[in-house]
RNA sequence: GGCAUCGUGGCCGAGUGGCUAGGCACAGCUCUGCAAAAGCUUGUACAGCGGUUCGAAUCCGCUCGAUGCCUCCA
């Protein structure tokens, strides 16, 4: 019996506008697609938050026993600077700017993306397809949409006919917009001549002679529209209708709306059962954005080299900080918030360490572990509520510490159970790492510090406090903090 | 202007028609040669104004404010 048979998972569905009970199309299997990055610059922390939310979701679904096929694409072509006639591919533009081959740009920032995500301890997706690797599939979809009459060719480009589509389908159902309103509110934009309506979007764009990224097609040399690649790659690997489609909130309109339109136009039915949107990470109260320069890069956080930061923060601390907020809420990044999360994170890690060392005794436990365990599952089942899960983990820490102080007791059996649950949620589901322990060179260092601790304890025994305080204070200056406890002195690196 | 979301104690951030979120900070206590660290304990907040209700921070309406999307962005 799998865990998912005992737990009822509810998911916030942007399409229905409420929390829906999750029921996969095929029992035991989940197909999940998440819109990946456009690799024309380094991934910033806001991008990371979205992918982290879905990493956590991927982890929990796997933990529940689902066989998950998680597809997250790399957009390496087709992402236009804007939708006007002079629209240029982002990758191509960057390549021109840096005098690189477009694929050189793609490679550089794809590597950066992977390295960054690895530092945050992301699980790799099952498939990571690229847009340029699926040009043929995209052309096939365009042909199908043309055949169904929901697109038209104009001067070597192909556009999706939104107004016609809206007569039989509902364009705007995901984002809660009405086509009439959109038309009424459209500002007069120049150079939209090819399109029948400003709301129409490109499926295929004709490549002007100076364009370096181009592919042959039935409509001449060109490149695919941005929205199309996700339709092509998601349906290719997950089927015409699949379970979960995720992405950042900012993609809801027009990107995801267009994906729905493309899929419905080509296959005749809705592509996705559960649309999930992760909310934005803000900086100074504003959305992080590549185009406005209001952003911060992961490496700046890890090194502390940014004017808003007072010190560096480890990837796990940042991960913990993000998971302390619900993925559907806006989260604002600040030095104070990171400092608070860091303290909390180390408290949690200390609790886990204490759990290993406490001694079990007797047959009773002053802590209802099965009920507590179910509360942990209830939190995650309620739309992946990691902040609540974390609050329960701190409740466990409290009991662990009380046991350590001898004020409560735990049986050996319960201790084993508790250890198993806590480790599962902290490391497997939340994906946190105890990075302090895993750094290299620690063996030599701990030998040296232990020696100094011995010398200091000798001095203390002789009431030579001048010497003992000198050792303590000078180590602290070096970033090594001694901690005098009941069972001797330990140290941590600050 | 349109659509959407949100406004919670010093800070971050959950949740909810009546019952303790949690973390950080502050304070008190324990421990300590003194500290630090650690641990324990404590906090009755929900933008404003109306309304529904036995009861609302939670539902409805209005006002104010913030953010996102409407053009590329996770």
GROMACS .gro file of N, CA and C in nm, chain A residues 108-237:
model
  390
  108UNK      N    1   2.635   2.841  -2.193
  108UNK     CA    2   2.690   2.909  -2.076
  108UNK      C    3   2.586   2.922  -1.965
  109UNK      N    4   2.466   2.969  -2.003
  109UNK     CA    5   2.367   2.994  -1.899
  109UNK      C    6   2.292   2.869  -1.856
  110UNK      N    7   2.294   2.767  -1.940
  110UNK     CA    8   2.238   2.640  -1.896
  110UNK      C    9   2.327   2.580  -1.788
  111UNK      N   10   2.457   2.589  -1.809
  111UNK     CA   11   2.551   2.537  -1.710
  111UNK      C   12   2.535   2.614  -1.579
  112UNK      N   13   2.523   2.746  -1.589
  112UNK     CA   14   2.504   2.828  -1.469
  112UNK      C   15   2.377   2.787  -1.395
  113UNK      N   16   2.273   2.765  -1.472
  113UNK     CA   17   2.143   2.724  -1.415
  113UNK      C   18   2.159   2.593  -1.337
  114UNK      N   19   2.221   2.497  -1.400
  114UNK     CA   20   2.237   2.366  -1.335
  114UNK      C   21   2.325   2.375  -1.211
  115UNK      N   22   2.431   2.453  -1.220
  115UNK     CA   23   2.521   2.465  -1.105
  115UNK      C   24   2.449   2.528  -0.987
  116UNK      N   25   2.371   2.632  -1.019
  116UNK     CA   26   2.299   2.702  -0.912
  116UNK      C   27   2.198   2.610  -0.845
  117UNK      N   28   2.122   2.540  -0.927
  117UNK     CA   29   2.020   2.452  -0.870
  117UNK      C   30   2.081   2.339  -0.788
  118UNK      N   31   2.197   2.295  -0.831
  118UNK     CA   32   2.264   2.189  -0.756
  118UNK      C   33   2.303   2.238  -0.617
  119UNK      N   34   2.347   2.363  -0.610
  119UNK     CA   35   2.384   2.418  -0.480
  119UNK      C   36   2.265   2.423  -0.385
  120UNK      N   37   2.148   2.444  -0.443
  120UNK     CA   38   2.027   2.447  -0.362
  120UNK      C   39   1.971   2.307  -0.337
  121UNK      N   40   2.044   2.206  -0.382
  121UNK     CA   41   2.004   2.067  -0.358
  121UNK      C   42   1.873   2.030  -0.429
  122UNK      N   43   1.857   2.078  -0.552
  122UNK     CA   44   1.739   2.040  -0.631
  122UNK      C   45   1.757   1.898  -0.684
  123UNK      N   46   1.647   1.827  -0.693
  123UNK     CA   47   1.649   1.699  -0.764
  123UNK      C   48   1.639   1.729  -0.914
  124UNK      N   49   1.714   1.658  -0.996
  124UNK     CA   50   1.701   1.682  -1.139
  124UNK      C   51   1.564   1.634  -1.189
  125UNK      N   52   1.507   1.705  -1.285
  125UNK     CA   53   1.380   1.658  -1.340
  125UNK      C   54   1.400   1.529  -1.420
  126UNK      N   55   1.291   1.464  -1.452
  126UNK     CA   56   1.302   1.338  -1.527
  126UNK      C   57   1.348   1.365  -1.669
  127UNK      N   58   1.297   1.472  -1.727
  127UNK     CA   59   1.335   1.509  -1.864
  127UNK      C   60   1.354   1.661  -1.865
  128UNK      N   61   1.458   1.705  -1.931
  128UNK     CA   62   1.484   1.849  -1.943
  128UNK      C   63   1.502   1.883  -2.092
  129UNK      N   64   1.391   1.894  -2.163
  129UNK     CA   65   1.399   1.912  -2.307
  129UNK      C   66   1.426   2.057  -2.345
  130UNK      N   67   1.478   2.077  -2.465
  130UNK     CA   68   1.505   2.212  -2.513
  130UNK      C   69   1.413   2.246  -2.629
  131UNK      N   70   1.386   2.373  -2.643
  131UNK     CA   71   1.298   2.420  -2.750
  131UNK      C   72   1.358   2.390  -2.887
  132UNK      N   73   1.490   2.413  -2.901
  132UNK     CA   74   1.552   2.390  -3.032
  132UNK      C   75   1.552   2.243  -3.069
  133UNK      N   76   1.542   2.157  -2.971
  133UNK     CA   77   1.538   2.014  -2.999
  133UNK      C   78   1.400   1.967  -3.041
  134UNK      N   79   1.303   2.058  -3.042
  134UNK     CA   80   1.164   2.018  -3.071
  134UNK      C   81   1.100   2.110  -3.174
  135UNK      N   82   1.180   2.154  -3.269
  135UNK     CA   83   1.127   2.239  -3.376
  135UNK      C   84   1.026   2.160  -3.460
  136UNK      N   85   1.061   2.036  -3.491
  136UNK     CA   86   0.973   1.954  -3.576
  136UNK      C   87   0.836   1.937  -3.511
  137UNK      N   88   0.837   1.906  -3.383
  137UNK     CA   89   0.710   1.888  -3.312
  137UNK      C   90   0.629   2.018  -3.313
  138UNK      N   91   0.699   2.129  -3.302
  138UNK     CA   92   0.627   2.257  -3.300
  138UNK      C   93   0.565   2.286  -3.435
  139UNK      N   94   0.640   2.256  -3.541
  139UNK     CA   95   0.585   2.277  -3.675
  139UNK      C   96   0.461   2.190  -3.696
  140UNK      N   97   0.467   2.067  -3.646
  140UNK     CA   98   0.352   1.977  -3.660
  140UNK      C   99   0.228   2.035  -3.591
  141UNK      N  100   0.248   2.094  -3.474
  141UNK     CA  101   0.134   2.152  -3.402
  141UNK      C  102   0.077   2.270  -3.480
  142UNK      N  103   0.166   2.351  -3.535
  142UNK     CA  104   0.118   2.466  -3.614
  142UNK      C  105   0.033   2.418  -3.731
  143UNK      N  106   0.084   2.313  -3.799
  143UNK     CA  107   0.008   2.256  -3.912
  143UNK      C  108  -0.131   2.213  -3.866
  144UNK      N  109  -0.135   2.150  -3.750
  144UNK     CA  110  -0.262   2.100  -3.699
  144UNK      C  111  -0.356   2.216  -3.665
  145UNK      N  112  -0.301   2.321  -3.604
  145UNK     CA  113  -0.386   2.436  -3.571
  145UNK      C  114  -0.435   2.505  -3.698
  146UNK      N  115  -0.349   2.515  -3.797
  146UNK     CA  116  -0.390   2.573  -3.926
  146UNK      C  117  -0.502   2.490  -3.987
  147UNK      N  118  -0.485   2.358  -3.979
  147UNK     CA  119  -0.584   2.267  -4.037
  147UNK      C  120  -0.720   2.285  -3.970
  148UNK      N  121  -0.717   2.308  -3.839
  148UNK     CA  122  -0.842   2.326  -3.765
  148UNK      C  123  -0.899   2.466  -3.783
  149UNK      N  124  -0.820   2.551  -3.849
  149UNK     CA  125  -0.871   2.684  -3.881
  149UNK      C  126  -0.854   2.788  -3.772
  150UNK      N  127  -0.768   2.762  -3.676
  150UNK     CA  128  -0.750   2.859  -3.567
  150UNK      C  129  -0.622   2.940  -3.582
  151UNK      N  130  -0.563   2.935  -3.702
  151UNK     CA  131  -0.442   3.014  -3.724
  151UNK      C  132  -0.440   3.056  -3.869
  152UNK      N  133  -0.360   3.157  -3.899
  152UNK     CA  134  -0.349   3.204  -4.036
  152UNK      C  135  -0.206   3.245  -4.064
  153UNK      N  136  -0.170   3.234  -4.189
  153UNK     CA  137  -0.036   3.270  -4.230
  153UNK      C  138  -0.037   3.414  -4.282
  154UNK      N  139   0.067   3.487  -4.253
  154UNK     CA  140   0.078   3.623  -4.303
  154UNK      C  141   0.224   3.656  -4.326
  155UNK      N  142   0.262   3.668  -4.450
  155UNK     CA  143   0.396   3.715  -4.483
  155UNK      C  144   0.505   3.628  -4.419
  156UNK      N  145   0.488   3.496  -4.427
  156UNK     CA  146   0.591   3.406  -4.375
  156UNK      C  147   0.583   3.378  -4.226
  157UNK      N  148   0.490   3.444  -4.157
  157UNK     CA  149   0.468   3.416  -4.016
  157UNK      C  150   0.330   3.352  -4.000
  158UNK      N  151   0.312   3.281  -3.889
  158UNK     CA  152   0.182   3.221  -3.861
  158UNK      C  153   0.133   3.273  -3.726
  159UNK      N  154   0.008   3.318  -3.724
  159UNK     CA  155  -0.048   3.373  -3.601
  159UNK      C  156  -0.170   3.292  -3.557
  160UNK      N  157  -0.188   3.287  -3.427
  160UNK     CA  158  -0.304   3.220  -3.370
  160UNK      C  159  -0.422   3.318  -3.372
  161UNK      N  160  -0.535   3.271  -3.422
  161UNK     CA  161  -0.653   3.357  -3.436
  161UNK      C  162  -0.736   3.352  -3.307
  162UNK      N  163  -0.706   3.445  -3.218
  162UNK     CA  164  -0.767   3.443  -3.085
  162UNK      C  165  -0.918   3.467  -3.093
  163UNK      N  166  -0.959   3.560  -3.177
  163UNK     CA  167  -1.101   3.594  -3.183
  163UNK      C  168  -1.184   3.475  -3.233
  164UNK      N  169  -1.131   3.407  -3.333
  164UNK     CA  170  -1.203   3.290  -3.383
  164UNK      C  171  -1.207   3.179  -3.278
  165UNK      N  172  -1.094   3.159  -3.213
  165UNK     CA  173  -1.086   3.057  -3.109
  165UNK      C  174  -1.187   3.083  -2.998
  166UNK      N  175  -1.200   3.211  -2.963
  166UNK     CA  176  -1.288   3.249  -2.852
  166UNK      C  177  -1.436   3.226  -2.884
  167UNK      N  178  -1.469   3.209  -3.011
  167UNK     CA  179  -1.609   3.183  -3.045
  167UNK      C  180  -1.654   3.045  -3.000
  168UNK      N  181  -1.561   2.950  -3.005
  168UNK     CA  182  -1.597   2.814  -2.964
  168UNK      C  183  -1.536   2.776  -2.830
  169UNK      N  184  -1.430   2.846  -2.790
  169UNK     CA  185  -1.363   2.814  -2.665
  169UNK      C  186  -1.357   2.940  -2.579
  170UNK      N  187  -1.298   2.925  -2.463
  170UNK     CA  188  -1.293   3.037  -2.370
  170UNK      C  189  -1.149   3.083  -2.353
  171UNK      N  190  -1.111   3.186  -2.431
  171UNK     CA  191  -0.977   3.240  -2.417
  171UNK      C  192  -0.977   3.338  -2.299
  172UNK      N  193  -0.904   3.306  -2.195
  172UNK     CA  194  -0.902   3.391  -2.076
  172UNK      C  195  -0.952   3.320  -1.951
  173UNK      N  196  -0.985   3.192  -1.966
  173UNK     CA  197  -1.043   3.123  -1.850
  173UNK      C  198  -0.944   3.101  -1.738
  174UNK      N  199  -0.815   3.093  -1.772
  174UNK     CA  200  -0.715   3.070  -1.669
  174UNK      C  201  -0.686   3.199  -1.590
  175UNK      N  202  -0.675   3.308  -1.662
  175UNK     CA  203  -0.635   3.433  -1.598
  175UNK      C  204  -0.755   3.519  -1.559
  176UNK      N  205  -0.875   3.472  -1.588
  176UNK     CA  206  -0.994   3.548  -1.548
  176UNK      C  207  -1.015   3.673  -1.630
  177UNK      N  208  -0.974   3.668  -1.755
  177UNK     CA  209  -0.993   3.785  -1.842
  177UNK      C  210  -1.098   3.756  -1.946
  178UNK      N  211  -1.157   3.862  -1.995
  178UNK     CA  212  -1.254   3.850  -2.103
  178UNK      C  213  -1.194   3.913  -2.227
  179UNK      N  214  -1.208   3.844  -2.338
  179UNK     CA  215  -1.147   3.892  -2.462
  179UNK      C  216  -1.198   4.032  -2.498
  180UNK      N  217  -1.328   4.054  -2.473
  180UNK     CA  218  -1.385   4.186  -2.506
  180UNK      C  219  -1.314   4.297  -2.428
  181UNK      N  220  -1.289   4.268  -2.298
  181UNK     CA  221  -1.219   4.367  -2.216
  181UNK      C  222  -1.080   4.393  -2.269
  182UNK      N  223  -1.014   4.284  -2.309
  182UNK     CA  224  -0.876   4.299  -2.357
  182UNK      C  225  -0.874   4.385  -2.482
  183UNK      N  226  -0.969   4.359  -2.569
  183UNK     CA  227  -0.974   4.438  -2.693
  183UNK      C  228  -1.004   4.584  -2.661
  184UNK      N  229  -1.098   4.604  -2.569
  184UNK     CA  230  -1.138   4.740  -2.532
  184UNK      C  231  -1.022   4.816  -2.469
  185UNK      N  232  -0.933   4.742  -2.400
  185UNK     CA  233  -0.828   4.810  -2.326
  185UNK      C  234  -0.694   4.812  -2.396
  186UNK      N  235  -0.692   4.761  -2.516
  186UNK     CA  236  -0.565   4.759  -2.586
  186UNK      C  237  -0.527   4.899  -2.630
  187UNK      N  238  -0.407   4.935  -2.592
  187UNK     CA  239  -0.358   5.063  -2.639
  187UNK      C  240  -0.315   5.047  -2.783
  188UNK      N  241  -0.326   5.151  -2.857
  188UNK     CA  242  -0.291   5.144  -2.999
  188UNK      C  243  -0.140   5.124  -3.013
  189UNK      N  244  -0.102   5.003  -3.053
  189UNK     CA  245   0.039   4.976  -3.074
  189UNK      C  246   0.068   4.982  -3.223
  190UNK      N  247   0.182   5.035  -3.252
  190UNK     CA  248   0.220   5.045  -3.393
  190UNK      C  249   0.270   4.911  -3.444
  191UNK      N  250   0.277   4.897  -3.573
  191UNK     CA  251   0.340   4.784  -3.639
  191UNK      C  252   0.280   4.649  -3.600
  192UNK      N  253   0.151   4.642  -3.601
  192UNK     CA  254   0.084   4.515  -3.578
  192UNK      C  255   0.011   4.471  -3.704
  193UNK      N  256   0.054   4.524  -3.815
  193UNK     CA  257  -0.023   4.509  -3.938
  193UNK      C  258  -0.053   4.365  -3.978
  194UNK      N  259   0.045   4.278  -3.956
  194UNK     CA  260   0.027   4.140  -4.000
  194UNK      C  261  -0.086   4.069  -3.926
  195UNK      N  262  -0.108   4.111  -3.805
  195UNK     CA  263  -0.207   4.042  -3.722
  195UNK      C  264  -0.347   4.094  -3.751
  196UNK      N  265  -0.443   4.000  -3.746
  196UNK     CA  266  -0.582   4.042  -3.762
  196UNK      C  267  -0.627   4.117  -3.637
  197UNK      N  268  -0.575   4.077  -3.526
  197UNK     CA  269  -0.614   4.140  -3.399
  197UNK      C  270  -0.491   4.149  -3.310
  198UNK      N  271  -0.480   4.253  -3.231
  198UNK     CA  272  -0.361   4.267  -3.144
  198UNK      C  273  -0.347   4.151  -3.045
  199UNK      N  274  -0.458   4.083  -3.016
  199UNK     CA  275  -0.451   3.973  -2.920
  199UNK      C  276  -0.391   3.847  -2.981
  200UNK      N  277  -0.388   3.839  -3.112
  200UNK     CA  278  -0.329   3.722  -3.177
  200UNK      C  279  -0.182   3.711  -3.141
  201UNK      N  280  -0.136   3.589  -3.126
  201UNK     CA  281   0.005   3.571  -3.090
  201UNK      C  282   0.073   3.481  -3.192
  202UNK      N  283   0.205   3.494  -3.200
  202UNK     CA  284   0.282   3.425  -3.304
  202UNK      C  285   0.303   3.278  -3.271
  203UNK      N  286   0.276   3.195  -3.369
  203UNK     CA  287   0.313   3.054  -3.359
  203UNK      C  288   0.447   3.032  -3.429
  204UNK      N  289   0.464   3.107  -3.536
  204UNK     CA  290   0.589   3.099  -3.614
  204UNK      C  291   0.623   3.239  -3.663
  205UNK      N  292   0.747   3.276  -3.646
  205UNK     CA  293   0.788   3.409  -3.692
  205UNK      C  294   0.886   3.397  -3.807
  206UNK      N  295   0.861   3.475  -3.910
  206UNK     CA  296   0.952   3.480  -4.022
  206UNK      C  297   1.086   3.539  -3.976
  207UNK      N  298   1.195   3.476  -4.020
  207UNK     CA  299   1.327   3.528  -3.985
  207UNK      C  300   1.372   3.625  -4.091
  208UNK      N  301   1.400   3.747  -4.049
  208UNK     CA  302   1.457   3.844  -4.140
  208UNK      C  303   1.601   3.800  -4.172
  209UNK      N  304   1.656   3.850  -4.281
  209UNK     CA  305   1.789   3.803  -4.323
  209UNK      C  306   1.895   3.811  -4.213
  210UNK      N  307   1.885   3.914  -4.128
  210UNK     CA  308   1.988   3.931  -4.026
  210UNK      C  309   1.971   3.838  -3.906
  211UNK      N  310   1.860   3.767  -3.900
  211UNK     CA  311   1.838   3.676  -3.787
  211UNK      C  312   1.931   3.555  -3.796
  212UNK      N  313   1.999   3.525  -3.687
  212UNK     CA  314   2.094   3.415  -3.693
  212UNK      C  315   2.031   3.281  -3.651
  213UNK      N  316   1.925   3.286  -3.572
  213UNK     CA  317   1.860   3.160  -3.534
  213UNK      C  318   1.741   3.138  -3.625
  214UNK      N  319   1.750   3.036  -3.711
  214UNK     CA  320   1.644   3.015  -3.809
  214UNK      C  321   1.634   2.869  -3.848
  215UNK      N  322   1.513   2.829  -3.877
  215UNK     CA  323   1.488   2.691  -3.918
  215UNK      C  324   1.393   2.694  -4.038
  216UNK      N  325   1.408   2.597  -4.128
  216UNK     CA  326   1.316   2.589  -4.241
  216UNK      C  327   1.179   2.539  -4.197
  217UNK      N  328   1.076   2.587  -4.264
  217UNK     CA  329   0.941   2.543  -4.231
  217UNK      C  330   0.857   2.553  -4.356
  218UNK      N  331   0.735   2.502  -4.355
  218UNK     CA  332   0.648   2.515  -4.472
  218UNK      C  333   0.619   2.661  -4.505
  219UNK      N  334   0.646   2.753  -4.413
  219UNK     CA  335   0.616   2.894  -4.436
  219UNK      C  336   0.741   2.976  -4.460
  220UNK      N  337   0.852   2.906  -4.483
  220UNK     CA  338   0.978   2.973  -4.504
  220UNK      C  339   1.066   2.967  -4.379
  221UNK      N  340   1.187   3.023  -4.388
  221UNK     CA  341   1.277   3.021  -4.274
  221UNK      C  342   1.224   3.110  -4.162
  222UNK      N  343   1.236   3.057  -4.041
  222UNK     CA  344   1.186   3.135  -3.928
  222UNK      C  345   1.217   3.064  -3.797
  223UNK      N  346   1.144   3.105  -3.695
  223UNK     CA  347   1.165   3.044  -3.564
  223UNK      C  348   1.031   3.038  -3.491
  224UNK      N  349   1.018   2.946  -3.396
  224UNK     CA  350   0.887   2.925  -3.333
  224UNK      C  351   0.853   3.034  -3.231
  225UNK      N  352   0.726   3.055  -3.208
  225UNK     CA  353   0.682   3.147  -3.103
  225UNK      C  354   0.705   3.085  -2.967
  226UNK      N  355   0.717   3.170  -2.868
  226UNK     CA  356   0.755   3.124  -2.734
  226UNK      C  357   0.652   3.026  -2.675
  227UNK      N  358   0.524   3.061  -2.687
  227UNK     CA  359   0.424   2.981  -2.618
  227UNK      C  360   0.417   2.837  -2.670
  228UNK      N  361   0.461   2.821  -2.794
  228UNK     CA  362   0.442   2.693  -2.860
  228UNK      C  363   0.532   2.582  -2.804
  229UNK      N  364   0.653   2.620  -2.766
  229UNK     CA  365   0.747   2.515  -2.724
  229UNK      C  366   0.694   2.436  -2.605
  230UNK      N  367   0.630   2.505  -2.513
  230UNK     CA  368   0.583   2.435  -2.393
  230UNK      C  369   0.469   2.339  -2.428
  231UNK      N  370   0.385   2.380  -2.522
  231UNK     CA  371   0.280   2.290  -2.567
  231UNK      C  372   0.341   2.167  -2.633
  232UNK      N  373   0.442   2.189  -2.716
  232UNK     CA  374   0.504   2.078  -2.787
  232UNK      C  375   0.572   1.981  -2.691
  233UNK      N  376   0.650   2.035  -2.600
  233UNK     CA  377   0.729   1.947  -2.513
  233UNK      C  378   0.644   1.882  -2.404
  234UNK      N  379   0.547   1.954  -2.352
  234UNK     CA  380   0.466   1.894  -2.246
  234UNK      C  381   0.382   1.779  -2.300
  235UNK      N  382   0.316   1.803  -2.414
  235UNK     CA  383   0.228   1.697  -2.466
  235UNK      C  384   0.309   1.581  -2.524
  236UNK      N  385   0.427   1.610  -2.576
  236UNK     CA  386   0.508   1.500  -2.630
  236UNK      C  387   0.544   1.400  -2.520
  237UNK      N  388   0.582   1.451  -2.404
  237UNK     CA  389   0.632   1.360  -2.301
  237UNK      C  390   0.527   1.320  -2.197
   0.00000   0.00000   0.00000
